[in-house]
Coordinates of C-alpha atoms in Angstrom, one line a residue:
M1 CA 8.3 -8.4 -40.9
R2 CA 6.7 -11.6 -39.4
V3 CA 8.5 -14.1 -37.2
P4 CA 7.1 -17.6 -37.2
E5 CA 5.0 -18.5 -34.1
D6 CA 7.4 -21.4 -33.3
A7 CA 10.2 -18.9 -33.0
M8 CA 9.2 -18.1 -29.5
E9 CA 9.6 -21.7 -28.6
S10 CA 13.1 -21.9 -30.3
S11 CA 16.4 -21.3 -28.6
P12 CA 19.9 -21.2 -30.0
G13 CA 21.0 -24.6 -30.8
A14 CA 17.6 -26.1 -31.1
G15 CA 18.0 -26.1 -34.9
E16 CA 19.5 -23.9 -37.6
R17 CA 17.5 -20.5 -38.0
W18 CA 18.4 -17.5 -40.0
W19 CA 19.4 -15.5 -36.9
D20 CA 21.9 -18.2 -36.0
R21 CA 23.7 -17.5 -39.3
C22 CA 24.0 -13.7 -38.6
D23 CA 27.3 -12.2 -37.8
A24 CA 25.4 -9.5 -35.8
G25 CA 23.8 -10.0 -32.5
V26 CA 20.1 -10.6 -32.7
Y27 CA 17.3 -10.7 -30.2
L28 CA 13.6 -10.3 -30.5
V29 CA 11.3 -8.6 -28.0
D30 CA 7.5 -8.8 -27.6
A31 CA 5.2 -5.9 -27.4
Q32 CA 6.1 -5.4 -23.7
G33 CA 9.8 -5.4 -24.5
R34 CA 10.7 -8.8 -23.1
I35 CA 13.2 -10.9 -25.0
V36 CA 11.7 -14.0 -26.6
V37 CA 14.4 -15.0 -29.0
V38 CA 18.2 -14.5 -28.9
N39 CA 20.9 -15.8 -31.2
A40 CA 24.3 -17.4 -30.3
Q41 CA 26.3 -14.3 -31.5
A42 CA 24.3 -12.1 -29.1
E43 CA 25.0 -14.5 -26.2
R44 CA 28.8 -14.3 -27.0
M45 CA 28.8 -10.4 -27.4
L46 CA 26.7 -9.8 -24.3
R47 CA 28.5 -12.6 -22.2
R48 CA 25.1 -13.8 -21.1
S49 CA 23.4 -17.2 -21.6
A50 CA 20.1 -17.5 -23.4
G51 CA 18.5 -18.5 -20.1
S52 CA 19.5 -15.2 -18.5
L53 CA 18.1 -13.3 -21.3
L54 CA 14.8 -14.9 -22.3
G55 CA 11.7 -13.4 -20.6
R56 CA 13.7 -10.4 -19.3
D57 CA 12.8 -6.8 -20.0
A58 CA 15.5 -5.8 -22.6
H59 CA 15.6 -2.2 -21.6
D60 CA 16.0 -2.8 -17.9
L61 CA 18.5 -5.6 -18.4
L62 CA 20.8 -4.2 -21.1
H63 CA 20.3 -0.5 -22.0
R64 CA 22.7 1.9 -20.3
G65 CA 23.9 5.5 -20.5
D66 CA 27.4 6.7 -21.4
S67 CA 28.6 6.2 -17.8
G68 CA 27.0 2.9 -17.3
E69 CA 24.1 4.4 -15.5
R70 CA 20.5 2.9 -15.9
L71 CA 18.5 4.8 -18.5
P72 CA 15.0 6.1 -17.9
R73 CA 12.7 4.7 -20.5
S74 CA 12.0 8.3 -21.6
R75 CA 15.7 8.4 -22.9
C76 CA 15.8 5.2 -24.7
V77 CA 15.9 5.7 -28.4
M78 CA 15.9 1.9 -29.1
R79 CA 12.3 1.7 -27.6
Q80 CA 10.9 4.2 -30.2
P81 CA 9.9 1.7 -32.9
L82 CA 8.2 -0.4 -30.3
L83 CA 5.8 2.5 -29.6
T84 CA 5.5 4.2 -32.9
G85 CA 6.2 1.4 -35.5
G86 CA 8.7 1.6 -38.3
T87 CA 12.5 1.3 -38.2
A88 CA 15.2 3.1 -36.5
Q89 CA 19.0 2.9 -36.2
G90 CA 21.8 4.5 -34.3
E91 CA 25.6 4.4 -33.5
R92 CA 26.1 5.5 -29.9
E93 CA 24.3 3.2 -27.5
W94 CA 25.6 1.0 -24.7
L95 CA 24.6 -2.5 -23.6
E96 CA 25.6 -4.0 -20.3
R97 CA 27.4 -7.4 -20.5
G98 CA 26.8 -10.1 -18.0
D99 CA 30.2 -9.4 -16.3
G100 CA 29.2 -5.7 -15.7
S101 CA 31.3 -4.3 -18.5
L102 CA 29.8 -2.1 -21.3
L103 CA 29.5 -2.9 -24.9
R104 CA 29.2 -0.1 -27.4
V105 CA 27.0 -0.9 -30.3
S106 CA 25.6 0.3 -33.6
W107 CA 22.0 -1.0 -33.9
L108 CA 19.0 -1.3 -36.0
V109 CA 15.5 -1.9 -34.7
T110 CA 12.4 -2.7 -36.8
T111 CA 8.9 -3.8 -35.7
C112 CA 7.7 -7.3 -36.5
R113 CA 5.2 -9.8 -35.5
V114 CA 6.2 -12.2 -32.7
G115 CA 3.9 -15.2 -32.5
G116 CA 0.4 -13.8 -32.3
D117 CA 1.5 -10.4 -30.9
P118 CA 1.2 -7.7 -33.6
D119 CA 3.9 -5.3 -32.3
G120 CA 7.2 -6.9 -31.3
A121 CA 10.6 -5.7 -32.5
L122 CA 13.7 -7.2 -34.0
I123 CA 17.1 -5.8 -32.8
L124 CA 20.3 -6.3 -34.7
F125 CA 23.5 -4.9 -33.2
H126 CA 27.2 -5.2 -33.6
E127 CA 30.2 -3.8 -31.6
V128 CA 31.7 -0.4 -32.5
G129 CA 35.4 -0.7 -32.1
S130 CA 36.3 3.0 -32.0
P131 CA 34.6 6.2 -30.8
V132 CA 32.0 7.2 -33.3
R133 CA 31.5 11.0 -33.8
E134 CA 28.6 10.9 -36.3
E135 CA 25.2 11.7 -35.2
E136 CA 22.8 8.9 -34.7
G137 CA 20.6 7.8 -37.5
V138 CA 17.5 8.7 -35.6
R139 CA 16.5 11.4 -33.1
I140 CA 13.5 11.4 -30.9
A141 CA 11.3 14.4 -31.1
T142 CA 12.2 17.0 -28.5
G143 CA 8.9 17.1 -26.7
S144 CA 7.7 19.9 -24.3
L145 CA 10.2 19.6 -21.5
S146 CA 14.0 19.9 -21.3
E147 CA 16.0 16.8 -20.5
L148 CA 16.7 18.3 -17.0
D149 CA 13.0 18.9 -16.5
R150 CA 12.2 15.4 -17.4
L151 CA 14.7 13.9 -15.0
A152 CA 13.4 16.2 -12.3
L153 CA 9.8 15.2 -12.9
L154 CA 10.7 11.4 -12.8
A155 CA 12.6 12.0 -9.5
E156 CA 9.7 13.9 -8.0
T157 CA 7.2 11.2 -9.3
T158 CA 9.2 8.5 -7.5
T159 CA 9.5 10.5 -4.3
T160 CA 5.9 11.7 -4.2
L161 CA 4.1 8.5 -5.2
T162 CA 6.1 6.2 -2.7
S163 CA 5.2 8.6 0.1
S164 CA 1.8 7.1 0.6
L165 CA 0.3 3.7 0.9
D166 CA -3.2 4.9 0.2
A167 CA -4.4 4.2 -3.4
G168 CA -6.6 7.2 -3.5
E169 CA -3.9 9.6 -2.3
T170 CA -1.5 8.0 -4.8
L171 CA -3.9 8.7 -7.7
R172 CA -4.5 12.3 -6.5
Q173 CA -0.8 13.0 -6.4
L174 CA -0.3 11.3 -9.8
V175 CA -2.8 13.6 -11.5
R176 CA -1.3 16.8 -9.9
L177 CA 2.2 15.7 -11.1
V178 CA 1.2 15.5 -14.8
V179 CA -1.6 18.0 -15.1
P180 CA -1.2 20.8 -16.3
L181 CA 2.5 20.2 -16.7
L182 CA 2.1 17.7 -19.5
G183 CA -1.6 17.8 -20.5
D184 CA -4.9 19.4 -19.9
W185 CA -6.6 16.1 -18.9
A186 CA -5.7 13.0 -17.0
V187 CA -7.8 9.9 -17.1
I188 CA -7.0 6.9 -14.8
D189 CA -8.6 3.5 -15.6
L190 CA -7.9 0.7 -13.1
L191 CA -8.4 -3.0 -13.2
T192 CA -10.4 -4.3 -10.3
E193 CA -9.6 -7.3 -8.3
E194 CA -12.7 -9.0 -9.7
G195 CA -11.3 -8.6 -13.2
G196 CA -13.3 -5.5 -14.2
V197 CA -12.4 -2.0 -15.2
S198 CA -13.2 1.2 -13.4
R199 CA -12.6 4.7 -14.5
A200 CA -11.2 6.0 -11.3
A201 CA -10.5 9.6 -12.2
V202 CA -11.2 12.0 -15.0
V203 CA -9.6 15.4 -14.1
C204 CA -9.1 18.6 -16.1
Y205 CA -7.2 21.7 -15.2
E206 CA -9.2 24.9 -15.7
N207 CA -9.3 28.3 -14.1
G208 CA -6.3 27.4 -12.0
D209 CA -7.7 24.4 -10.4
W210 CA -8.3 20.6 -10.8
T211 CA -11.8 19.6 -11.7
H212 CA -13.2 16.1 -11.4
R213 CA -15.6 15.1 -14.0
E214 CA -17.5 12.6 -12.0
D215 CA -20.1 12.2 -14.8
L216 CA -17.3 10.5 -16.8
E217 CA -16.1 8.2 -14.0
G218 CA -17.4 4.8 -12.9
P219 CA -17.5 1.2 -14.1
M220 CA -16.3 0.4 -17.6
P221 CA -17.0 -2.4 -20.0
P222 CA -14.5 -5.4 -19.9
V223 CA -11.3 -5.4 -21.8
P224 CA -11.6 -7.7 -24.9
R225 CA -8.4 -9.7 -25.5
G226 CA -8.5 -9.2 -29.2
S227 CA -9.0 -5.5 -29.3
S228 CA -6.2 -3.5 -31.1
M229 CA -7.5 0.0 -29.8
P230 CA -4.9 1.9 -27.8
L231 CA -6.7 1.9 -24.4
S232 CA -7.5 -1.9 -24.7
R233 CA -3.9 -2.7 -25.4
A234 CA -2.7 -0.4 -22.5
L235 CA -5.0 -2.1 -20.1
R236 CA -3.7 -5.5 -21.1
G237 CA -0.2 -4.2 -20.3
V238 CA 0.9 -4.4 -23.9
T239 CA 2.4 -1.0 -24.8
A240 CA 2.0 2.8 -24.7
A241 CA 0.6 4.6 -27.7
L242 CA 0.0 8.1 -29.1
A243 CA -3.8 8.5 -29.9
G244 CA -6.4 10.9 -31.0
P245 CA -10.1 11.0 -31.9
E246 CA -9.3 9.5 -35.3
N247 CA -8.3 6.3 -33.6
Y248 CA -11.8 5.8 -32.5
Q249 CA -13.8 7.0 -35.5
G250 CA -14.0 3.7 -37.3
P251 CA -16.3 0.7 -36.3
P252 CA -15.6 0.0 -32.7
D253 CA -14.3 -3.5 -31.9
A254 CA -15.6 -3.4 -28.3
D255 CA -17.9 -1.4 -26.0
I256 CA -14.9 0.2 -24.3
A257 CA -13.9 1.7 -27.6
L258 CA -17.3 3.5 -27.7
I259 CA -16.7 4.9 -24.2
Q260 CA -13.3 6.1 -25.3
R261 CA -14.7 7.7 -28.5
E262 CA -17.2 9.6 -26.2
L263 CA -14.3 10.7 -23.9
F264 CA -12.5 12.4 -26.8
R265 CA -15.8 14.1 -27.9
V266 CA -16.8 15.4 -24.5
T267 CA -13.3 16.5 -23.4
G268 CA -12.2 17.9 -26.7
M269 CA -8.9 16.2 -26.6
H270 CA -7.1 16.3 -30.0
S271 CA -4.0 14.4 -28.8
A272 CA -3.4 11.9 -26.1
C273 CA -0.8 9.6 -24.6
I274 CA -2.1 6.3 -23.4
A275 CA 0.2 4.2 -21.2
P276 CA -0.2 1.0 -19.3
I277 CA 0.2 1.2 -15.5
R278 CA 2.1 -1.9 -14.7
G279 CA 2.6 -3.5 -11.3
V280 CA 5.3 -6.0 -10.3
R281 CA 3.5 -8.9 -12.0
E282 CA 0.8 -7.5 -14.2
A283 CA -1.0 -4.4 -15.4
V284 CA -3.1 -2.6 -12.8
G285 CA -4.6 -0.1 -15.2
A286 CA -3.9 2.6 -17.7
M287 CA -3.3 6.4 -17.7
T288 CA -4.5 8.7 -20.5
L289 CA -3.0 12.3 -20.8
G290 CA -4.8 14.5 -23.2
R291 CA -4.5 17.9 -24.6
S292 CA -7.4 20.1 -25.7
A293 CA -6.6 23.7 -24.9
R294 CA -2.9 23.7 -25.9
P295 CA -2.5 23.2 -29.7
E296 CA 0.7 21.2 -29.9
P297 CA 0.2 17.3 -30.2
F298 CA 2.1 15.0 -28.0
T299 CA 5.4 13.7 -29.4
T300 CA 7.2 10.4 -29.1
A301 CA 9.5 11.9 -26.4
D302 CA 6.3 12.8 -24.4
L303 CA 5.1 9.3 -24.8
L304 CA 8.3 7.8 -23.5
L305 CA 8.1 10.1 -20.5
V306 CA 4.4 9.2 -19.8
E307 CA 5.2 5.6 -20.1
D308 CA 8.0 6.0 -17.5
I309 CA 5.7 7.9 -15.2
A310 CA 3.0 5.3 -15.5
R311 CA 5.4 2.6 -14.7
R312 CA 6.5 4.2 -11.4
A313 CA 2.8 4.9 -10.6
G314 CA 2.2 1.1 -11.2
L315 CA 4.7 0.1 -8.6
A316 CA 3.2 2.7 -6.1
L317 CA -0.3 1.4 -6.8
D318 CA 0.8 -2.2 -6.5
N319 CA 2.2 -1.4 -3.0
A320 CA -0.9 0.4 -2.0
R321 CA -3.1 -2.5 -3.1
L322 CA -0.9 -5.0 -1.2
Y323 CA -1.0 -2.8 1.9
E324 CA -4.8 -2.5 1.6
R325 CA -5.2 -6.3 1.4
Q326 CA -2.9 -6.8 4.5
R327 CA -4.9 -4.1 6.3
R328 CA -8.1 -5.9 5.6
V329 CA -6.7 -9.2 6.9
A330 CA -5.4 -7.4 9.9
E331 CA -8.7 -5.7 10.6
T332 CA -10.5 -9.1 10.4
M333 CA -8.0 -10.6 12.7
Q334 CA -8.4 -7.7 15.2
R335 CA -12.2 -8.1 15.1
H336 CA -11.9 -11.8 16.0
L337 CA -9.3 -11.1 18.7
L338 CA -11.4 -8.5 20.6
P339 CA -14.4 -10.0 22.3
Q340 CA -18.1 -9.3 22.3
L341 CA -19.0 -7.8 25.8
P342 CA -21.5 -9.9 27.8
R343 CA -25.0 -8.6 28.6
V344 CA -25.4 -8.4 32.4
P345 CA -28.7 -7.1 33.8
G346 CA -28.2 -3.7 35.6
V347 CA -24.6 -3.3 34.5
E348 CA -23.7 -1.2 31.5
M349 CA -20.4 -2.0 29.7
G350 CA -18.7 -0.3 26.6
A351 CA -15.4 -0.7 25.0
C352 CA -13.4 0.6 22.0
Y353 CA -10.1 0.0 20.3
L354 CA -8.0 2.3 18.1
P355 CA -4.9 1.0 16.4
A356 CA -1.6 2.9 16.2
P357 CA -1.7 5.3 13.2
R358 CA 1.4 3.8 11.6
A359 CA 0.7 0.1 12.4
S360 CA -1.2 -2.5 10.4
Q361 CA -4.6 -1.9 12.2
V362 CA -3.7 -4.5 14.9
G363 CA -1.7 -4.2 18.1
G364 CA -1.0 -5.5 21.6
D365 CA -3.7 -3.6 23.5
W366 CA -6.8 -5.4 24.4
Y367 CA -9.8 -5.4 26.7
D368 CA -12.0 -8.3 27.8
A369 CA -15.1 -9.0 30.0
F370 CA -16.7 -12.3 30.8
V371 CA -19.1 -13.8 33.3
L372 CA -17.8 -16.0 36.0
P373 CA -19.5 -18.3 38.5
G374 CA -21.4 -16.5 41.3
D375 CA -22.6 -13.7 39.1
V376 CA -19.1 -12.2 39.1
I377 CA -17.9 -10.3 36.0
G378 CA -14.3 -10.6 35.0
L379 CA -12.8 -7.3 33.6
V380 CA -9.5 -7.0 31.8
I381 CA -7.4 -4.3 30.3
G382 CA -3.9 -5.1 28.9
D383 CA -1.1 -4.1 26.7
V384 CA 1.5 -6.4 25.1
V385 CA 4.6 -4.3 24.2
G386 CA 4.5 -3.4 20.5
H387 CA 1.8 -2.5 18.0
D388 CA 2.2 -5.0 15.1
L389 CA 1.2 -8.6 14.2
D390 CA 3.7 -10.0 16.6
A391 CA 2.2 -8.0 19.5
A392 CA -1.3 -9.1 18.4
S393 CA -0.2 -12.7 18.4
G394 CA 1.2 -12.3 21.9
M395 CA -1.9 -10.5 23.0
A396 CA -4.2 -13.4 21.8
Q397 CA -2.1 -15.9 23.9
V398 CA -2.1 -13.8 27.0
C399 CA -5.9 -12.9 26.7
N400 CA -6.8 -16.6 26.2
M401 CA -4.7 -17.9 29.1
L402 CA -6.1 -15.3 31.4
R403 CA -9.7 -16.2 30.6
A404 CA -8.9 -19.9 31.1
Y405 CA -7.2 -19.4 34.5
A406 CA -9.9 -16.9 35.7
G407 CA -12.7 -19.5 34.8
E408 CA -11.1 -22.4 36.8
G409 CA -12.4 -21.2 40.1
E410 CA -13.0 -18.2 42.5
E411 CA -9.4 -17.4 43.1
S412 CA -8.4 -13.8 43.8
P413 CA -7.1 -11.7 40.9
S414 CA -3.5 -11.7 42.3
V415 CA -3.4 -15.5 42.2
I416 CA -4.7 -15.6 38.7
V417 CA -2.2 -13.0 37.4
D418 CA 0.7 -14.6 39.2
R419 CA -0.1 -17.9 37.4
L420 CA -0.4 -16.0 34.1
D421 CA 3.0 -14.4 34.7
R422 CA 4.6 -17.8 35.1
A423 CA 2.9 -19.1 31.9
V424 CA 4.0 -16.0 29.9
T425 CA 7.5 -16.5 30.9
R426 CA 7.5 -20.2 29.8
I427 CA 5.7 -20.1 26.5
A428 CA 6.0 -16.6 25.1
E429 CA 9.6 -15.6 24.5
D430 CA 10.5 -11.9 24.8
T431 CA 6.8 -11.1 25.4
M432 CA 6.1 -8.5 28.1
A433 CA 2.8 -7.2 29.0
T434 CA 0.9 -5.0 31.5
V435 CA -2.5 -5.9 32.7
V436 CA -5.3 -5.0 35.2
Y437 CA -7.5 -8.0 36.1
A438 CA -10.6 -7.2 38.2
R439 CA -13.6 -9.0 39.5
L440 CA -16.9 -7.0 39.7
E441 CA -18.7 -8.7 42.6
R442 CA -22.1 -8.2 44.1
P443 CA -22.3 -9.3 47.7
E444 CA -25.4 -10.0 49.6
S445 CA -25.5 -6.3 50.8
G446 CA -26.4 -5.4 47.2
K447 CA -23.6 -3.0 46.6
F448 CA -21.1 -3.7 43.9
R449 CA -17.5 -4.2 44.8
L450 CA -14.5 -4.1 42.6
R451 CA -11.5 -6.4 43.5
W452 CA -8.4 -6.1 41.3
T453 CA -4.7 -6.5 40.9
N454 CA -2.4 -4.4 38.7
A455 CA 0.6 -5.7 36.7
G456 CA 2.4 -2.5 35.7
H457 CA -0.6 -0.9 34.0
P458 CA -2.0 2.6 34.3
P459 CA -4.6 2.7 37.3
P460 CA -8.3 2.5 36.5
L461 CA -10.3 5.6 37.1
L462 CA -13.4 5.7 39.3
V463 CA -15.9 8.3 38.6
Q464 CA -18.6 8.6 41.3
D465 CA -22.1 9.9 40.8
D466 CA -21.5 12.7 43.2
G467 CA -19.0 14.4 41.0
R468 CA -15.7 13.0 42.6
T469 CA -13.0 11.0 40.8
R470 CA -10.0 9.0 41.9
F471 CA -7.5 6.7 40.3
L472 CA -7.4 3.2 41.8
E473 CA -3.7 3.0 42.4
Q474 CA -3.6 0.2 45.0
G475 CA -2.7 -3.4 44.2
G476 CA 0.2 -2.6 42.0
G477 CA 3.1 -4.9 40.9
P478 CA 5.5 -5.4 38.1
L479 CA 4.5 -6.2 34.6
L480 CA 4.3 -9.7 33.2
G481 CA 7.2 -11.6 31.5
T482 CA 10.1 -10.0 33.6
G483 CA 11.0 -13.3 35.1
L484 CA 10.7 -11.9 38.6
R485 CA 8.4 -13.5 41.2
P486 CA 6.9 -10.6 43.1
R487 CA 4.3 -11.1 45.9
R488 CA 1.3 -9.6 44.1
A489 CA -1.5 -8.0 46.2
D490 CA -5.3 -7.5 45.7
A491 CA -7.1 -4.3 46.3
C492 CA -10.9 -3.8 46.9
V493 CA -13.3 -0.9 46.8
D494 CA -17.0 -0.7 47.2
L495 CA -18.6 1.1 44.3
P496 CA -21.1 3.8 45.0
P497 CA -24.4 3.6 43.1
G498 CA -24.2 5.1 39.7
S499 CA -20.4 5.1 39.6
T500 CA -18.4 4.5 36.4
V501 CA -15.0 2.6 36.2
V502 CA -12.8 3.5 33.3
M503 CA -10.0 1.0 32.4
Y504 CA -7.6 2.2 29.6
T505 CA -4.2 1.6 28.1
D506 CA -1.4 4.2 28.0
G507 CA -2.1 5.3 24.5
L508 CA -5.1 7.3 25.9
I509 CA -3.0 9.5 28.2
E510 CA 0.7 9.5 27.0
S511 CA 2.1 12.4 24.9
P512 CA 5.7 13.2 23.9
R513 CA 5.0 16.9 24.8
H514 CA 3.2 16.5 28.1
S515 CA 3.8 14.5 31.3
L516 CA 1.9 11.5 32.3
D517 CA 0.4 13.4 35.2
E518 CA -1.1 15.9 32.8
G519 CA -2.6 13.1 30.7
M520 CA -4.1 11.5 33.7
A521 CA -5.6 14.8 35.0
R522 CA -7.0 15.4 31.5
L523 CA -8.7 11.9 31.5
S524 CA -10.1 12.7 35.1
R525 CA -11.6 16.0 33.9
Q526 CA -13.1 14.8 30.7
A527 CA -14.5 11.6 32.3
L528 CA -16.2 13.7 35.0
A529 CA -17.6 16.0 32.3
L530 CA -18.9 13.2 30.2
A531 CA -20.1 10.9 32.9
H532 CA -23.8 11.7 32.6
R533 CA -24.1 11.5 28.8
P534 CA -25.8 8.5 27.2
F535 CA -23.6 5.5 28.0
G536 CA -23.5 4.2 24.4
S537 CA -21.5 7.1 23.2
L538 CA -19.2 7.5 26.3
C539 CA -16.2 5.6 25.1
D540 CA -16.0 7.3 21.7
A541 CA -16.5 10.7 23.4
L542 CA -13.6 9.9 25.9
L543 CA -11.3 8.8 23.1
A544 CA -11.9 11.9 21.1
A545 CA -11.5 14.3 24.1
V546 CA -8.5 12.7 25.8
R547 CA -6.2 11.0 23.4
P548 CA -3.4 13.4 22.5
E549 CA -3.0 14.2 18.8
D550 CA 0.7 13.4 18.8
N551 CA 0.2 10.0 20.4
D552 CA 1.1 7.1 17.9
D553 CA 0.3 4.2 20.2
D554 CA -2.7 1.9 20.3
V555 CA -5.6 2.6 22.6
A556 CA -8.0 0.2 24.2
M557 CA -10.7 1.2 26.7
L558 CA -13.2 -0.7 28.8
V559 CA -16.0 1.4 30.7
V560 CA -18.3 -0.2 33.3
R561 CA -21.2 1.6 35.1
V562 CA -23.1 0.1 37.9
P563 CA -26.8 0.9 38.5
G564 CA -27.8 4.0 40.6

């Protein structure tokens, strides 16, 4: 059956159409199952306006089980003609009305052309007034799993695929869910952000293990809009389909069809389900499950199940891609927030930053170093409470204000931090931070001197060239943003030649399983053991050796060594 192309632009009341003269409810769906035409009788029976129906997925919006529950697509008999073609009818299905009540209907579904789309469907339905005991006019083939197993698989798919925001891990879990349970092969094709296609995974199950066929993976030809081949249609998000080598034996309509023909030949697949992997707004790829070792072909029931699994995978991949884009933005932001260390003759400086494992690659920990008048080096280590974008934003404000105040003159660290504390209280609501601000000075005597004040931060560690270490615990005061006005103090120490100062945030030493003293003792031991290694790798080595495995906080570190 063919529906005129202008039907999709028609709505009830826009002119007399044959479906407006039907006593039955009528709606048309496109190849993706979205309602494109609805008649007035359907509006009345469903107690829904045309505006609330048009463009919506008919299955998600209307189809329900005997108890009013939402039906998995794998159990929807009304979708069968949309996938396999032909006509189907039945007597015991339920549609949900706009007011939440259920309408029991007898129905008939037949494929038709909707505009330029070759595979839409026409649905006619009318209300069943009394319970119907007859068997439905159509049954879906049983498939290889029981109904209970199918529901369990769908539940496991949802739980497993939503447990990770890493796209690679999501694909790995997807493959292991469906192979070898449903097929011998799994092929995942993904649409790239640049509009291309990549064959991300070709996996078979043999000898009790999953084997990647990397020779079959990689870039794919583009998807032609006019191709009617099953994979091309799935990648365009049109519909799922059963396929086999015979589908690709004729003249290919695109280069991607040649690749698919070769896939069937090399893998030996005699039957396959090809389903679109749809995200929230658009298709993100396609999944092909194939059978080569087991002789039975896929059934329509299998196809409905695979389509449902692919749909859930699409939502998980969509979330993973969104997270990855946010992570890249966050990483770029963090790179711009953390400064480049200045080059000062005779003084070695190194720094590193590690975000919290469960955060968005940014946080409130920071380090800073800058040259001040009089050949003085300003050194900063700080931590704004939190490890998210809000904390990073607060950190950027505090960092920039501290730089500005420090560069105004030669005032002591305690005066600068006191001024910073007042500013934080005024402009950064609910922001609290710890900070150590130090001045590395070189008096006329030639020895380096460190002058600092500490606002609630872990004390810096001094590692001397003679093998002694000590924490610089003087000059302490409360953290920033409390609203208190303490009398802050400065502390000062002469740095022996060749000594190293380690400034760090609490993420380096804190652990839920150990005391803070244990963490500080571990830092002292490791810093002494690593002090004489090449300076360029000192920060990374300290981070690897000291940071507890169970710590989920950010870490920032600034290490300075004076000449020997």
